[in-house]
Amino acid sequence: MTAPAKRRFWHDNSLTLAFGAGFLLVLAGQAVAGHAEFNEALAVDGLQPLAFGEYLMSSDFAVDVTENWQSEFLQFFLYIFGTVYLLQRGSPESKELHKAGPESERDQRMGGHARADSPRWAGTGDWRQHLYARSLGTVMAVLFLLSWFAQSVTGVAAYDEQQLRQLQDPVGWGAYLASADFWNRSLQNWQSELLAVAAMAILSVYLRQRGSPESKPVGAPHTATGVEG
């Protein structure tokens, strides 16, 4: 890849690359802080500390990571599907008020209205079109369910380790799914995600961020809906 091509690649993909790099840095920071906190808890119980590599392979680290992942994927799954029908007057996070619903094939450039540069499945008119037309929300839903399942598996392992350290009987996976620990981990994340989405939807009606597609143009009226800056 030539130098101009490399610069173009970084320019054209800077949003994904920046957030991807930020994710890895924050994940590393979480691992360091979590390792220290976990060893402090072991010391209080009179147990030997874990090496950093052992902590990275532990259920305690895995459950802390996956419980946050599943809430984020849930947020986007609900937001993607919810904004098909739900509206917020004056918000750039909402569609225009007259466009509630899945919209027509003409509006969505599907079937006979697909263009030469449209994705190939958009113009097929069969099951591929129906699948592709819902692929983003479907993938987010699958990622949510997979990460939630991973949280339940790693969560029961971490919970049972804590039970054994306290000389109590471990529980099975089914019992853990009905436990307060599992639902507390899930619900405390879900409520924060729902609050953040609601705040973004209503605050973007009245507040602006110049140059951001998540905001309306600075001079746009508060009632302008579905307009990005």
Short mmCIF file of C-alpha atoms in Angstrom, two decimals:
data_model
loop_
_atom_site.label_atom_id
_atom_site.label_comp_id
_atom_site.label_asym_id
_atom_site.label_seq_id
_atom_site.Cartn_x
_atom_site.Cartn_y
_atom_site.Cartn_z
CA MET A 1 0.00 0.00 0.00
CA THR A 2 1.50 3.33 -1.08
CA ALA A 3 1.84 6.28 1.32
CA PRO A 4 -1.10 8.22 -0.21
CA ALA A 5 -3.20 5.05 -0.08
CA LYS A 6 -2.30 4.52 3.58
CA ARG A 7 -3.23 8.09 4.42
CA ARG A 8 -6.49 7.66 2.55
CA PHE A 9 -7.21 4.43 4.45
CA TRP A 10 -6.67 6.10 7.83
CA HIS A 11 -8.73 9.13 6.77
CA ASP A 12 -11.63 7.07 5.41
CA ASN A 13 -11.74 4.70 8.41
CA SER A 14 -10.67 7.03 11.22
CA LEU A 15 -13.91 6.72 13.20
CA THR A 16 -13.74 2.92 13.45
CA LEU A 17 -9.97 2.86 13.96
CA ALA A 18 -10.02 5.51 16.69
CA PHE A 19 -12.80 3.86 18.66
CA GLY A 20 -11.26 0.41 18.12
CA ALA A 21 -7.93 1.61 19.48
CA GLY A 22 -9.72 3.33 22.37
CA PHE A 23 -11.52 0.07 23.15
CA LEU A 24 -8.25 -1.86 23.37
CA LEU A 25 -6.64 0.79 25.58
CA VAL A 26 -9.61 0.92 27.94
CA LEU A 27 -9.85 -2.88 28.03
CA ALA A 28 -6.17 -3.04 28.99
CA GLY A 29 -6.77 -0.45 31.71
CA GLN A 30 -9.74 -2.42 33.01
CA ALA A 31 -7.59 -5.56 33.13
CA VAL A 32 -4.88 -3.82 35.18
CA ALA A 33 -7.34 -2.22 37.60
CA GLY A 34 -9.44 -5.37 37.87
CA HIS A 35 -6.37 -7.48 38.57
CA ALA A 36 -5.35 -5.18 41.42
CA GLU A 37 -8.85 -5.13 42.90
CA PHE A 38 -9.22 -8.91 42.61
CA ASN A 39 -5.92 -9.55 44.37
CA GLU A 40 -6.91 -7.14 47.14
CA ALA A 41 -10.05 -9.22 47.69
CA LEU A 42 -8.00 -12.42 47.74
CA ALA A 43 -5.63 -10.92 50.30
CA VAL A 44 -8.57 -10.04 52.56
CA ASP A 45 -9.67 -13.69 52.38
CA GLY A 46 -6.12 -14.83 53.17
CA LEU A 47 -5.58 -16.36 49.72
CA GLN A 48 -2.64 -16.22 47.32
CA PRO A 49 -2.84 -13.51 44.63
CA LEU A 50 -3.24 -14.38 40.96
CA ALA A 51 -0.67 -13.53 38.32
CA PHE A 52 -1.84 -11.08 35.69
CA GLY A 53 -2.06 -13.76 32.99
CA GLU A 54 -4.11 -15.99 35.29
CA TYR A 55 -6.49 -13.13 36.00
CA LEU A 56 -7.02 -12.52 32.28
CA MET A 57 -8.13 -16.16 31.96
CA SER A 58 -10.36 -16.00 35.03
CA SER A 59 -14.14 -15.95 35.09
CA ASP A 60 -14.07 -12.76 37.17
CA PHE A 61 -12.43 -10.78 34.37
CA ALA A 62 -14.60 -12.42 31.71
CA VAL A 63 -17.89 -11.64 33.45
CA ASP A 64 -16.91 -8.00 34.01
CA VAL A 65 -16.19 -7.64 30.30
CA THR A 66 -19.20 -9.52 28.92
CA GLU A 67 -21.75 -7.85 31.18
CA ASN A 68 -20.83 -4.51 29.62
CA TRP A 69 -20.76 -5.88 26.08
CA GLN A 70 -24.25 -7.30 26.28
CA SER A 71 -25.74 -4.04 27.53
CA GLU A 72 -24.12 -2.09 24.69
CA PHE A 73 -25.37 -4.48 22.03
CA LEU A 74 -28.82 -4.40 23.64
CA GLN A 75 -28.80 -0.61 23.43
CA PHE A 76 -28.05 -0.59 19.71
CA PHE A 77 -30.46 -3.45 18.97
CA LEU A 78 -33.32 -1.61 20.68
CA TYR A 79 -32.33 1.72 19.14
CA ILE A 80 -32.07 0.33 15.60
CA PHE A 81 -35.46 -1.40 15.73
CA GLY A 82 -37.16 1.21 17.91
CA THR A 83 -36.35 4.10 15.60
CA VAL A 84 -38.19 2.37 12.76
CA TYR A 85 -41.49 3.30 14.44
CA LEU A 86 -40.70 5.60 17.39
CA LEU A 87 -40.17 9.32 16.84
CA GLN A 88 -38.91 12.37 18.70
CA ARG A 89 -39.96 15.71 17.29
CA GLY A 90 -36.95 17.97 16.78
CA SER A 91 -34.28 15.28 17.25
CA PRO A 92 -31.66 14.30 14.63
CA GLU A 93 -31.76 10.85 16.26
CA SER A 94 -35.32 10.44 14.95
CA LYS A 95 -36.67 10.05 11.44
CA GLU A 96 -38.88 12.75 10.03
CA LEU A 97 -42.32 12.55 11.57
CA HIS A 98 -44.08 11.41 8.39
CA LYS A 99 -41.67 8.50 7.84
CA ALA A 100 -42.60 6.23 10.75
CA GLY A 101 -42.48 2.56 9.79
CA PRO A 102 -40.30 0.54 7.39
CA GLU A 103 -40.91 2.99 4.50
CA SER A 104 -41.59 2.13 0.87
CA GLU A 105 -39.32 0.17 -1.44
CA ARG A 106 -38.82 3.36 -3.45
CA ASP A 107 -37.60 5.24 -0.36
CA GLN A 108 -35.36 2.35 0.64
CA ARG A 109 -34.03 1.70 -2.90
CA MET A 110 -35.17 -1.93 -2.81
CA GLY A 111 -36.38 -4.34 -5.48
CA GLY A 112 -36.99 -2.56 -8.77
CA HIS A 113 -35.86 0.72 -7.21
CA ALA A 114 -32.34 -0.53 -6.47
CA ARG A 115 -29.58 1.37 -8.24
CA ALA A 116 -26.39 0.24 -9.91
CA ASP A 117 -24.38 1.01 -6.78
CA SER A 118 -26.88 -0.57 -4.37
CA PRO A 119 -25.86 -3.73 -2.46
CA ARG A 120 -26.62 -6.75 -4.63
CA TRP A 121 -29.15 -8.32 -2.24
CA ALA A 122 -31.17 -5.08 -2.05
CA GLY A 123 -32.60 -5.70 -5.53
CA THR A 124 -33.21 -9.46 -5.44
CA GLY A 125 -36.85 -9.35 -4.32
CA ASP A 126 -36.60 -12.70 -2.49
CA TRP A 127 -35.57 -13.94 0.98
CA ARG A 128 -32.13 -12.38 0.55
CA GLN A 129 -33.65 -8.94 0.28
CA HIS A 130 -35.82 -9.48 3.37
CA LEU A 131 -32.82 -10.76 5.33
CA TYR A 132 -30.52 -7.98 4.22
CA ALA A 133 -33.18 -5.34 4.94
CA ARG A 134 -33.06 -6.35 8.62
CA SER A 135 -29.46 -7.53 8.84
CA LEU A 136 -28.08 -4.73 11.04
CA GLY A 137 -30.66 -5.11 13.80
CA THR A 138 -30.56 -8.90 13.54
CA VAL A 139 -26.79 -9.04 13.97
CA MET A 140 -26.99 -6.67 16.95
CA ALA A 141 -29.66 -8.90 18.50
CA VAL A 142 -27.51 -12.01 17.99
CA LEU A 143 -24.45 -10.28 19.46
CA PHE A 144 -26.54 -9.24 22.47
CA LEU A 145 -27.83 -12.77 23.05
CA LEU A 146 -24.37 -14.30 22.63
CA SER A 147 -22.72 -11.83 25.01
CA TRP A 148 -25.57 -12.21 27.50
CA PHE A 149 -25.13 -15.99 27.36
CA ALA A 150 -21.38 -15.55 27.84
CA GLN A 151 -22.10 -13.32 30.84
CA SER A 152 -24.30 -16.02 32.35
CA VAL A 153 -21.65 -18.72 31.88
CA THR A 154 -18.74 -16.67 33.21
CA GLY A 155 -20.99 -15.16 35.87
CA VAL A 156 -21.95 -18.50 37.38
CA ALA A 157 -18.29 -19.55 37.43
CA ALA A 158 -17.29 -16.33 39.20
CA TYR A 159 -20.25 -16.61 41.58
CA ASP A 160 -19.40 -20.21 42.48
CA GLU A 161 -15.76 -19.27 43.13
CA GLN A 162 -16.97 -16.65 45.57
CA GLN A 163 -19.34 -19.17 47.15
CA LEU A 164 -16.50 -21.65 47.67
CA ARG A 165 -14.23 -18.99 49.17
CA GLN A 166 -16.99 -18.31 51.68
CA LEU A 167 -17.40 -22.06 52.33
CA GLN A 168 -20.86 -22.10 50.76
CA ASP A 169 -22.30 -24.50 48.20
CA PRO A 170 -21.96 -23.56 44.51
CA VAL A 171 -25.07 -23.22 42.34
CA GLY A 172 -25.86 -24.55 38.90
CA TRP A 173 -26.25 -22.49 35.74
CA GLY A 174 -30.06 -22.67 35.83
CA ALA A 175 -30.19 -21.53 39.44
CA TYR A 176 -27.79 -18.70 38.69
CA LEU A 177 -30.05 -17.41 35.91
CA ALA A 178 -32.75 -16.88 38.55
CA SER A 179 -30.34 -15.34 41.06
CA ALA A 180 -30.21 -11.74 42.19
CA ASP A 181 -26.53 -11.54 41.19
CA PHE A 182 -27.26 -12.30 37.53
CA TRP A 183 -30.17 -9.89 37.25
CA ASN A 184 -28.41 -7.17 39.20
CA ARG A 185 -25.48 -7.35 36.79
CA SER A 186 -27.83 -7.20 33.81
CA LEU A 187 -30.33 -4.59 34.93
CA GLN A 188 -27.80 -2.11 36.29
CA ASN A 189 -26.31 -1.93 32.81
CA TRP A 190 -29.60 -1.90 30.93
CA GLN A 191 -31.02 1.04 32.85
CA SER A 192 -27.93 3.15 32.17
CA GLU A 193 -28.07 2.40 28.43
CA LEU A 194 -31.75 3.28 28.19
CA LEU A 195 -31.17 6.51 30.11
CA ALA A 196 -28.30 7.47 27.79
CA VAL A 197 -30.40 6.90 24.65
CA ALA A 198 -33.34 8.88 26.04
CA ALA A 199 -31.04 11.73 27.08
CA MET A 200 -29.39 11.84 23.65
CA ALA A 201 -32.75 11.89 21.88
CA ILE A 202 -34.17 14.81 23.87
CA LEU A 203 -31.01 16.86 24.44
CA SER A 204 -30.22 16.88 20.72
CA VAL A 205 -33.51 18.71 20.18
CA TYR A 206 -32.20 21.83 21.94
CA LEU A 207 -28.39 21.50 22.04
CA ARG A 208 -25.91 21.47 19.14
CA GLN A 209 -22.44 20.15 18.31
CA ARG A 210 -21.00 21.86 15.27
CA GLY A 211 -19.88 19.41 12.57
CA SER A 212 -21.30 16.27 14.18
CA PRO A 213 -23.82 14.07 12.31
CA GLU A 214 -25.33 13.30 15.73
CA SER A 215 -26.39 16.96 15.98
CA LYS A 216 -28.51 19.24 13.88
CA PRO A 217 -26.83 22.21 12.18
CA VAL A 218 -26.18 24.94 14.74
CA GLY A 219 -28.74 27.24 13.15
CA ALA A 220 -31.45 24.62 12.62
CA PRO A 221 -34.73 25.27 14.49
CA HIS A 222 -35.54 23.16 17.51
CA THR A 223 -38.50 21.63 15.68
CA ALA A 224 -36.39 20.33 12.76
CA THR A 225 -36.58 16.53 12.89
CA GLY A 226 -34.28 14.00 11.23
CA VAL A 227 -31.84 16.69 10.12
CA GLU A 228 -28.13 16.02 10.64
CA GLY A 229 -25.37 18.66 10.86
#
